[in-house]
XYZ file of C-alpha atoms in Angstrom:
480
model
C 23.181 -99.835 62.919
C 23.231 -96.119 62.160
C 24.001 -93.422 64.706
C 24.029 -89.646 64.499
C 26.816 -87.435 65.741
C 25.294 -87.470 69.225
C 25.447 -91.264 69.334
C 21.722 -91.951 69.140
C 20.419 -95.215 67.782
C 18.553 -93.747 64.836
C 17.708 -96.941 63.016
C 17.803 -100.432 64.425
C 17.670 -103.532 62.264
C 14.671 -104.183 60.079
C 12.247 -106.670 61.498
C 9.124 -105.237 63.065
C 7.529 -106.324 66.301
C 6.803 -110.081 66.359
C 4.897 -111.853 69.118
C 7.262 -114.299 70.879
C 10.014 -113.092 68.575
C 12.674 -110.435 69.068
C 11.565 -106.835 68.641
C 14.242 -105.024 66.634
C 13.036 -101.502 67.319
C 14.423 -99.464 70.169
C 14.589 -95.734 70.691
C 14.469 -95.309 66.906
C 11.454 -94.496 64.723
C 8.726 -97.110 64.199
C 7.535 -96.956 60.559
C 3.818 -96.600 59.946
C 3.490 -100.029 58.355
C 4.703 -101.686 61.582
C 2.145 -99.973 63.817
C -0.466 -102.673 64.294
C -1.501 -101.880 67.865
C -5.115 -100.923 68.639
C -6.719 -98.998 71.494
C -8.161 -102.291 72.689
C -4.634 -103.725 72.890
C -3.566 -100.648 74.836
C -6.452 -101.022 77.284
C -5.762 -104.701 77.935
C -2.077 -103.921 78.379
C -2.799 -101.277 81.017
C -5.286 -103.412 82.935
C -2.738 -106.207 83.244
C 0.069 -103.810 84.090
C -1.702 -101.873 86.828
C -3.309 -104.764 88.705
C -0.188 -105.194 90.804
C 0.191 -105.212 94.607
C 1.994 -101.870 94.910
C -1.362 -100.197 94.292
C -2.858 -102.055 97.263
C -0.020 -100.720 99.400
C -0.791 -97.187 98.201
C -4.370 -97.617 99.402
C -3.151 -98.923 102.754
C -0.776 -95.975 103.126
C -3.575 -93.547 102.320
C -5.773 -94.998 105.065
C -3.007 -94.726 107.689
C -3.240 -90.916 107.491
C -6.285 -91.104 109.743
C -9.106 -89.874 107.543
C -12.416 -91.706 107.364
C -12.816 -94.432 104.774
C -15.195 -92.373 102.631
C -12.917 -89.327 102.524
C -9.860 -91.496 101.855
C -11.718 -93.140 98.968
C -12.644 -89.754 97.466
C -9.070 -88.513 97.780
C -7.754 -91.718 96.225
C -10.117 -91.311 93.272
C -9.076 -87.686 92.734
C -5.373 -88.559 92.801
C -5.780 -91.515 90.449
C -7.886 -89.583 87.925
C -5.458 -86.648 87.845
C -2.473 -88.980 87.487
C -3.867 -90.982 84.579
C -5.185 -87.938 82.779
C -1.551 -86.797 82.668
C -0.361 -90.301 81.762
C -2.901 -90.324 78.937
C -1.631 -86.998 77.630
C 1.948 -88.301 77.609
C 0.779 -91.194 75.426
C -0.318 -88.939 72.553
C 3.025 -87.623 71.158
C 4.732 -91.055 70.982
C 1.724 -92.392 69.069
C 2.026 -89.486 66.641
C 5.799 -89.640 66.242
C 6.478 -93.367 66.555
C 9.300 -92.891 69.067
C 9.357 -93.570 72.833
C 8.811 -91.133 75.677
C 12.437 -90.304 76.363
C 12.992 -89.443 72.698
C 9.806 -87.481 72.058
C 10.247 -85.383 75.226
C 13.636 -84.091 74.069
C 12.109 -81.156 72.200
C 11.317 -79.304 75.434
C 14.823 -79.516 76.897
C 17.372 -79.709 74.104
C 18.884 -82.905 72.788
C 21.868 -83.027 75.125
C 20.159 -81.860 78.305
C 17.410 -84.407 77.676
C 19.959 -87.169 78.207
C 20.056 -86.216 81.893
C 16.304 -86.765 82.099
C 16.661 -90.115 80.342
C 19.370 -91.182 82.801
C 17.110 -90.241 85.721
C 14.255 -92.199 84.133
C 16.544 -95.212 83.831
C 17.483 -94.923 87.518
C 13.835 -94.609 88.569
C 13.046 -97.677 86.471
C 15.712 -99.717 88.252
C 14.392 -98.642 91.658
C 10.840 -99.636 90.720
C 12.136 -102.986 89.477
C 13.711 -103.651 92.865
C 10.484 -102.713 94.660
C 8.165 -104.679 92.377
C 10.337 -107.779 92.277
C 10.728 -107.717 96.066
C 6.949 -107.532 96.512
C 6.583 -110.486 94.154
C 9.166 -112.514 96.067
C 7.473 -111.736 99.389
C 4.186 -112.963 97.877
C 5.933 -116.205 96.891
C 7.237 -116.603 100.461
C 3.728 -116.013 101.840
C 2.434 -118.710 99.485
C 5.104 -121.121 100.698
C 4.189 -120.328 104.325
C 0.498 -120.957 103.669
C 1.289 -124.452 102.406
C 3.494 -125.233 105.402
C 6.974 -124.115 104.364
C 7.065 -121.294 106.891
C 10.832 -120.904 107.107
C 11.778 -121.118 103.443
C 14.766 -118.835 104.024
C 17.387 -118.312 101.358
C 16.162 -121.148 99.158
C 12.633 -119.774 99.134
C 13.882 -116.333 98.171
C 15.998 -117.801 95.386
C 13.008 -119.697 94.009
C 10.839 -116.602 94.238
C 13.451 -114.407 92.598
C 13.992 -116.863 89.770
C 10.284 -117.305 89.173
C 9.320 -113.644 89.310
C 12.314 -111.835 87.903
C 13.771 -114.217 85.334
C 10.446 -114.588 83.514
C 9.988 -110.813 83.406
C 13.484 -110.299 82.011
C 12.814 -112.805 79.234
C 9.572 -111.131 78.158
C 11.040 -107.628 78.310
C 14.012 -108.878 76.281
C 11.705 -110.174 73.541
C 9.962 -106.827 73.392
C 6.764 -104.921 72.778
C 4.756 -107.472 70.798
C 5.350 -110.244 73.318
C 4.701 -108.068 76.374
C 1.421 -106.709 74.992
C 0.272 -110.181 73.920
C 1.047 -111.815 77.265
C -0.701 -109.049 79.177
C -4.083 -110.098 77.788
C -3.930 -113.332 79.769
C -2.793 -111.629 82.948
C -5.415 -108.889 82.660
C -8.288 -111.395 82.670
C -6.959 -113.519 85.526
C -5.827 -110.604 87.682
C -9.040 -108.697 87.012
C -11.273 -111.574 88.114
C -9.279 -112.187 91.300
C -9.108 -108.477 92.179
C -12.870 -108.083 91.802
C -13.408 -111.194 93.942
C -11.239 -109.712 96.709
C -13.198 -106.454 96.531
C -16.535 -108.287 96.755
C -15.266 -110.260 99.758
C -14.283 -107.033 101.548
C -17.459 -105.056 100.785
C -19.809 -106.644 103.385
C -17.601 -105.313 106.210
C -17.354 -101.825 104.713
C -17.608 -99.031 107.285
C -17.395 -95.671 105.544
C -16.953 -93.864 108.840
C -14.051 -95.973 110.109
C -10.716 -94.226 110.629
C -7.441 -94.546 112.511
C -7.477 -90.921 113.668
C -9.028 -89.206 116.620
C -10.659 -86.536 114.484
C -9.144 -83.646 112.514
C -10.156 -80.007 112.408
C -10.577 -78.397 108.983
C -6.898 -77.540 108.556
C -5.843 -80.979 109.730
C -8.232 -82.616 107.291
C -6.977 -80.508 104.383
C -3.395 -81.323 105.338
C -4.131 -85.063 105.419
C -5.917 -84.845 102.055
C -2.893 -83.079 100.542
C -0.515 -85.714 101.925
C -2.676 -88.552 100.592
C -2.814 -86.869 97.188
C 0.975 -86.660 97.281
C 1.266 -90.384 98.047
C -1.209 -91.409 95.350
C 0.133 -89.087 92.658
C 3.758 -89.995 93.390
C 2.868 -93.670 93.050
C 0.893 -93.367 89.818
C 2.204 -90.380 87.885
C 5.638 -92.020 87.660
C 4.221 -93.752 84.578
C 4.715 -90.518 82.619
C 8.347 -91.545 82.139
C 7.290 -94.731 80.342
C 3.640 -94.518 79.280
C 4.382 -93.526 75.688
C 6.715 -96.437 75.013
C 3.788 -98.732 74.194
C 1.322 -96.563 72.209
C 4.152 -95.625 69.838
C 2.979 -98.719 67.943
C -0.496 -97.212 67.460
C -1.218 -95.787 63.987
C -0.316 -92.097 63.898
C -3.924 -91.244 63.015
C -5.297 -92.629 66.294
C -7.464 -89.884 67.887
C -5.841 -88.144 70.832
C -9.089 -88.198 72.791
C -9.365 -91.951 72.295
C -5.857 -92.493 73.645
C -6.507 -90.416 76.769
C -9.870 -92.075 77.458
C -8.385 -95.534 77.012
C -5.537 -94.877 79.439
C -7.863 -93.194 81.927
C -10.380 -96.019 82.216
C -7.996 -98.967 81.860
C -4.902 -97.861 83.777
C -6.788 -95.528 86.084
C -9.632 -97.966 86.658
C -7.367 -100.873 87.578
C -5.191 -98.686 89.805
C -8.295 -97.329 91.532
C -9.697 -100.833 92.023
C -6.640 -102.048 93.926
C -6.351 -98.794 95.857
C -9.932 -99.292 97.059
C -9.071 -102.877 98.011
C -6.114 -101.604 100.036
C -8.245 -99.056 101.900
C -10.984 -101.574 102.687
C -8.562 -104.236 103.904
C -6.641 -101.741 106.045
C -9.875 -100.538 107.659
C -10.837 -104.088 108.679
C -7.712 -105.192 110.557
C -5.334 -104.014 113.257
C -2.408 -105.626 111.438
C 0.212 -103.341 109.916
C -0.380 -104.036 106.231
C 2.360 -101.604 105.238
C 4.957 -103.824 106.915
C 3.368 -107.195 106.077
C 0.762 -106.822 103.367
C 0.357 -110.501 102.534
C 0.561 -111.981 106.019
C -1.691 -109.279 107.422
C -4.590 -109.959 105.064
C -4.637 -113.740 105.524
C -7.196 -113.516 108.332
C -9.439 -111.230 106.250
C -10.313 -113.699 103.529
C -11.071 -117.410 103.163
C -8.288 -119.718 102.054
C -9.971 -120.335 98.711
C -9.474 -116.641 97.968
C -6.199 -116.050 99.819
C -4.229 -118.382 97.555
C -5.532 -116.771 94.327
C -4.842 -113.381 95.937
C -1.185 -114.334 96.429
C -0.992 -115.722 92.903
C -2.452 -112.462 91.627
C 0.155 -110.527 93.591
C 2.898 -112.615 91.997
C 1.357 -112.201 88.546
C 0.912 -108.475 89.083
C 4.574 -108.110 89.944
C 5.442 -109.954 86.737
C 3.264 -107.745 84.554
C 4.549 -104.501 86.002
C 8.142 -105.657 85.889
C 7.807 -106.350 82.168
C 6.745 -102.760 81.511
C 9.371 -101.283 83.802
C 12.272 -103.287 82.390
C 11.245 -102.690 78.802
C 10.965 -98.937 79.314
C 14.138 -98.769 81.392
C 16.004 -100.300 78.463
C 14.642 -97.604 76.143
C 15.571 -94.915 78.672
C 19.099 -96.318 78.814
C 19.354 -95.998 75.041
C 17.981 -92.450 75.152
C 20.538 -91.585 77.826
C 23.289 -92.565 75.401
C 23.973 -96.248 76.035
C 25.131 -97.264 72.526
C 23.677 -100.764 72.384
C 20.518 -102.351 71.014
C 17.278 -102.358 72.969
C 17.353 -106.004 73.979
C 20.939 -105.743 75.219
C 19.968 -102.629 77.174
C 17.324 -104.734 78.951
C 20.039 -107.176 80.018
C 22.278 -104.375 81.332
C 19.330 -102.946 83.225
C 18.424 -106.351 84.660
C 21.983 -106.948 85.874
C 22.036 -103.615 87.717
C 18.614 -104.221 89.271
C 19.597 -107.769 90.254
C 22.526 -106.426 92.263
C 20.114 -104.262 94.235
C 17.613 -107.099 94.575
C 20.183 -109.539 95.912
C 21.309 -107.011 98.511
C 17.729 -106.259 99.601
C 16.587 -109.880 99.762
C 19.664 -111.549 101.223
C 21.594 -108.897 103.148
C 19.519 -105.926 104.263
C 15.743 -105.817 103.778
C 15.726 -102.413 105.490
C 17.247 -101.017 102.296
C 13.854 -101.550 100.652
C 12.403 -98.872 102.944
C 15.125 -96.483 101.826
C 14.407 -97.262 98.168
C 10.701 -96.647 98.755
C 11.553 -93.274 100.290
C 13.678 -92.399 97.265
C 10.850 -93.361 94.897
C 8.412 -91.132 96.792
C 10.871 -88.255 96.382
C 11.064 -88.738 92.604
C 7.945 -86.563 92.347
C 10.393 -83.673 92.826
C 11.726 -84.350 89.316
C 8.896 -86.213 87.591
C 6.194 -83.603 88.247
C 7.996 -80.561 86.778
C 9.598 -82.567 83.967
C 6.285 -84.120 82.965
C 4.226 -80.931 82.757
C 6.953 -79.069 80.846
C 7.158 -81.548 78.024
C 3.402 -82.185 77.986
C 2.800 -78.460 77.544
C 5.530 -78.243 74.904
C 3.990 -81.128 72.943
C 0.489 -79.659 73.303
C 1.490 -76.309 71.866
C 2.937 -78.224 68.898
C -0.438 -79.943 68.407
C 1.154 -83.132 69.784
C 3.419 -83.434 66.729
C 7.130 -84.037 67.322
C 9.394 -84.674 64.328
C 11.028 -88.087 64.960
C 13.988 -87.251 62.727
C 14.657 -83.950 64.495
C 14.327 -85.671 67.879
C 17.311 -87.836 66.900
C 19.255 -85.026 65.255
C 22.365 -83.055 66.053
C 23.128 -79.311 66.068
C 21.064 -78.844 62.905
C 17.904 -80.045 64.676
C 15.272 -77.436 65.599
C 15.176 -79.132 69.002
C 18.892 -78.674 69.631
C 18.689 -75.392 71.565
C 21.960 -73.701 72.529
C 24.816 -76.162 72.841
C 22.270 -78.947 73.103
C 20.303 -77.234 75.891
C 16.943 -75.520 75.452
C 17.313 -73.112 78.335
C 13.632 -72.319 78.970
C 13.024 -76.019 79.613
C 16.175 -76.485 81.686
C 15.575 -73.390 83.838
C 11.903 -74.227 84.348
C 12.772 -77.789 85.351
C 15.260 -76.600 87.963
C 12.807 -74.005 89.304
C 10.031 -76.585 89.543
C 12.296 -79.068 91.300
C 13.335 -76.461 93.866
C 9.669 -75.648 94.526
C 8.796 -79.335 94.880
C 11.767 -79.950 97.180
C 10.776 -77.022 99.405
C 7.173 -78.199 99.776
C 7.586 -81.965 100.063
C 6.782 -83.880 103.231
C 7.597 -87.582 103.353
C 8.360 -89.879 106.304
C 12.083 -89.099 106.454
C 12.188 -85.537 105.157
C 10.188 -82.324 105.031
C 11.143 -79.358 102.866
C 11.645 -75.976 104.561
C 8.340 -74.511 103.370
C 6.419 -77.652 104.287
C 8.014 -77.801 107.725
C 7.917 -74.125 108.668
C 4.848 -72.784 106.875
C 2.595 -75.708 105.942
C 2.649 -77.789 109.138
C 4.324 -80.684 107.295
C 1.697 -80.730 104.556
C 3.006 -82.182 101.284
C 2.334 -79.882 98.325
C 5.262 -81.001 96.168
C 2.891 -82.684 93.710
C 1.260 -79.291 93.052
C 3.967 -76.683 93.667
C 6.588 -78.289 91.415
C 4.449 -78.508 88.259
C 2.815 -75.093 88.793
C 6.139 -73.301 89.246
C 7.693 -75.187 86.325
C 4.917 -74.096 83.966
C 4.899 -70.546 85.333
C 8.592 -70.274 84.457
C 8.570 -72.246 81.200
C 5.657 -70.602 79.390
C 6.980 -67.001 79.315
C 10.593 -68.081 78.708
C 9.509 -70.373 75.884
C 7.413 -67.670 74.248
C 10.301 -65.216 74.411
C 12.852 -67.713 73.077
C 10.803 -69.541 70.474
C 11.109 -67.120 67.522
C 14.905 -67.075 67.785
C 15.678 -70.719 68.496
C 12.732 -72.547 66.993
């Protein structure tokens, strides 16, 4: 296994990307002859990945802000479309270069500074694993309760954890080919069940229903901004991992085709479950944020409730596979000097520690983790737009060799830091921090000037680009 002077895994073992075999590629370059993925494969992968219960919860959360159903639906659609347009853009450079997101994004920040971003991506991945696996386990417990085992306790949690998490670890360990292949089965089953749930909820649709007593114009705009923040924070997090899968597309795949595929498949499935969440929340007085699965039992017949729970379990599995796989790549990009499949095991061990604590010692910690995940928009938003812009101005072409290079690389910067990217990232994060408003924290601008309106999803990226573009133009002739 070759490494450069910075310790990167430049070339893993030969071997390609077998289905139900061990993928040998990691953060290193995927040769053109191994890129057998198609846009259809990518679409099926995203449908299976995004039909998971977290997106229902996002819809429920959006409805709790007190807007009418119709306005909440419009805001949901706007947030989802914006998020997956960005996710689609982040899928183009990895397909061109044949390297994953956390390697291809290095060019905008410098090869050493980019390791900090990769470490943050790894941490975010672990947090999402804890959330997704917990949701899957709670769905298993709800299934047990439906069939009469209402107090399954520790044993029930152990069974749920083993069934949901262990299977996901195995598939992520095997790698890209296996994950993409398995997703085709999940996408069909989860899609059919999700559509059935939507059809069941439609007859009771009341577009004018709301939990609020009526907002004035400013109150309505504030609620819309907060909902956009919730939706974008939940969906745009994929920019840290979205390119890890299309890196197996042929490098000649049209950029427009990649973006359209991600938009309709990932965005469409995320929108579908968000709509389901809004409709279900508008038809019950139960707190679906606290008890999503128990709260919806009275809203659907038993013949549909059981498949709904099975779909929730399956959705947790599919999303966990993506998250664990990408977290392993992020760990490599951060400097963990081991092979991809071993990185998955390290990641799984760390996430399991958190899962065990949440499930068996303090379930309240899950609320804290959710709050942390919501706050990741402070970093993800500015980081994402900086490297998307940087890749766009390079016509989406990043040199995979230079991305793994040392001081001789054109992406090295000064001492391993490309200062325009680093400064812009910090500026964008400060702006996002100052304008964020989440349940446990409001930034100073949001609290004192915006009446607790959340504009972090907008302010962070805008400020980051406003700083990066002129600094990059001034620096580029000398450094690049």
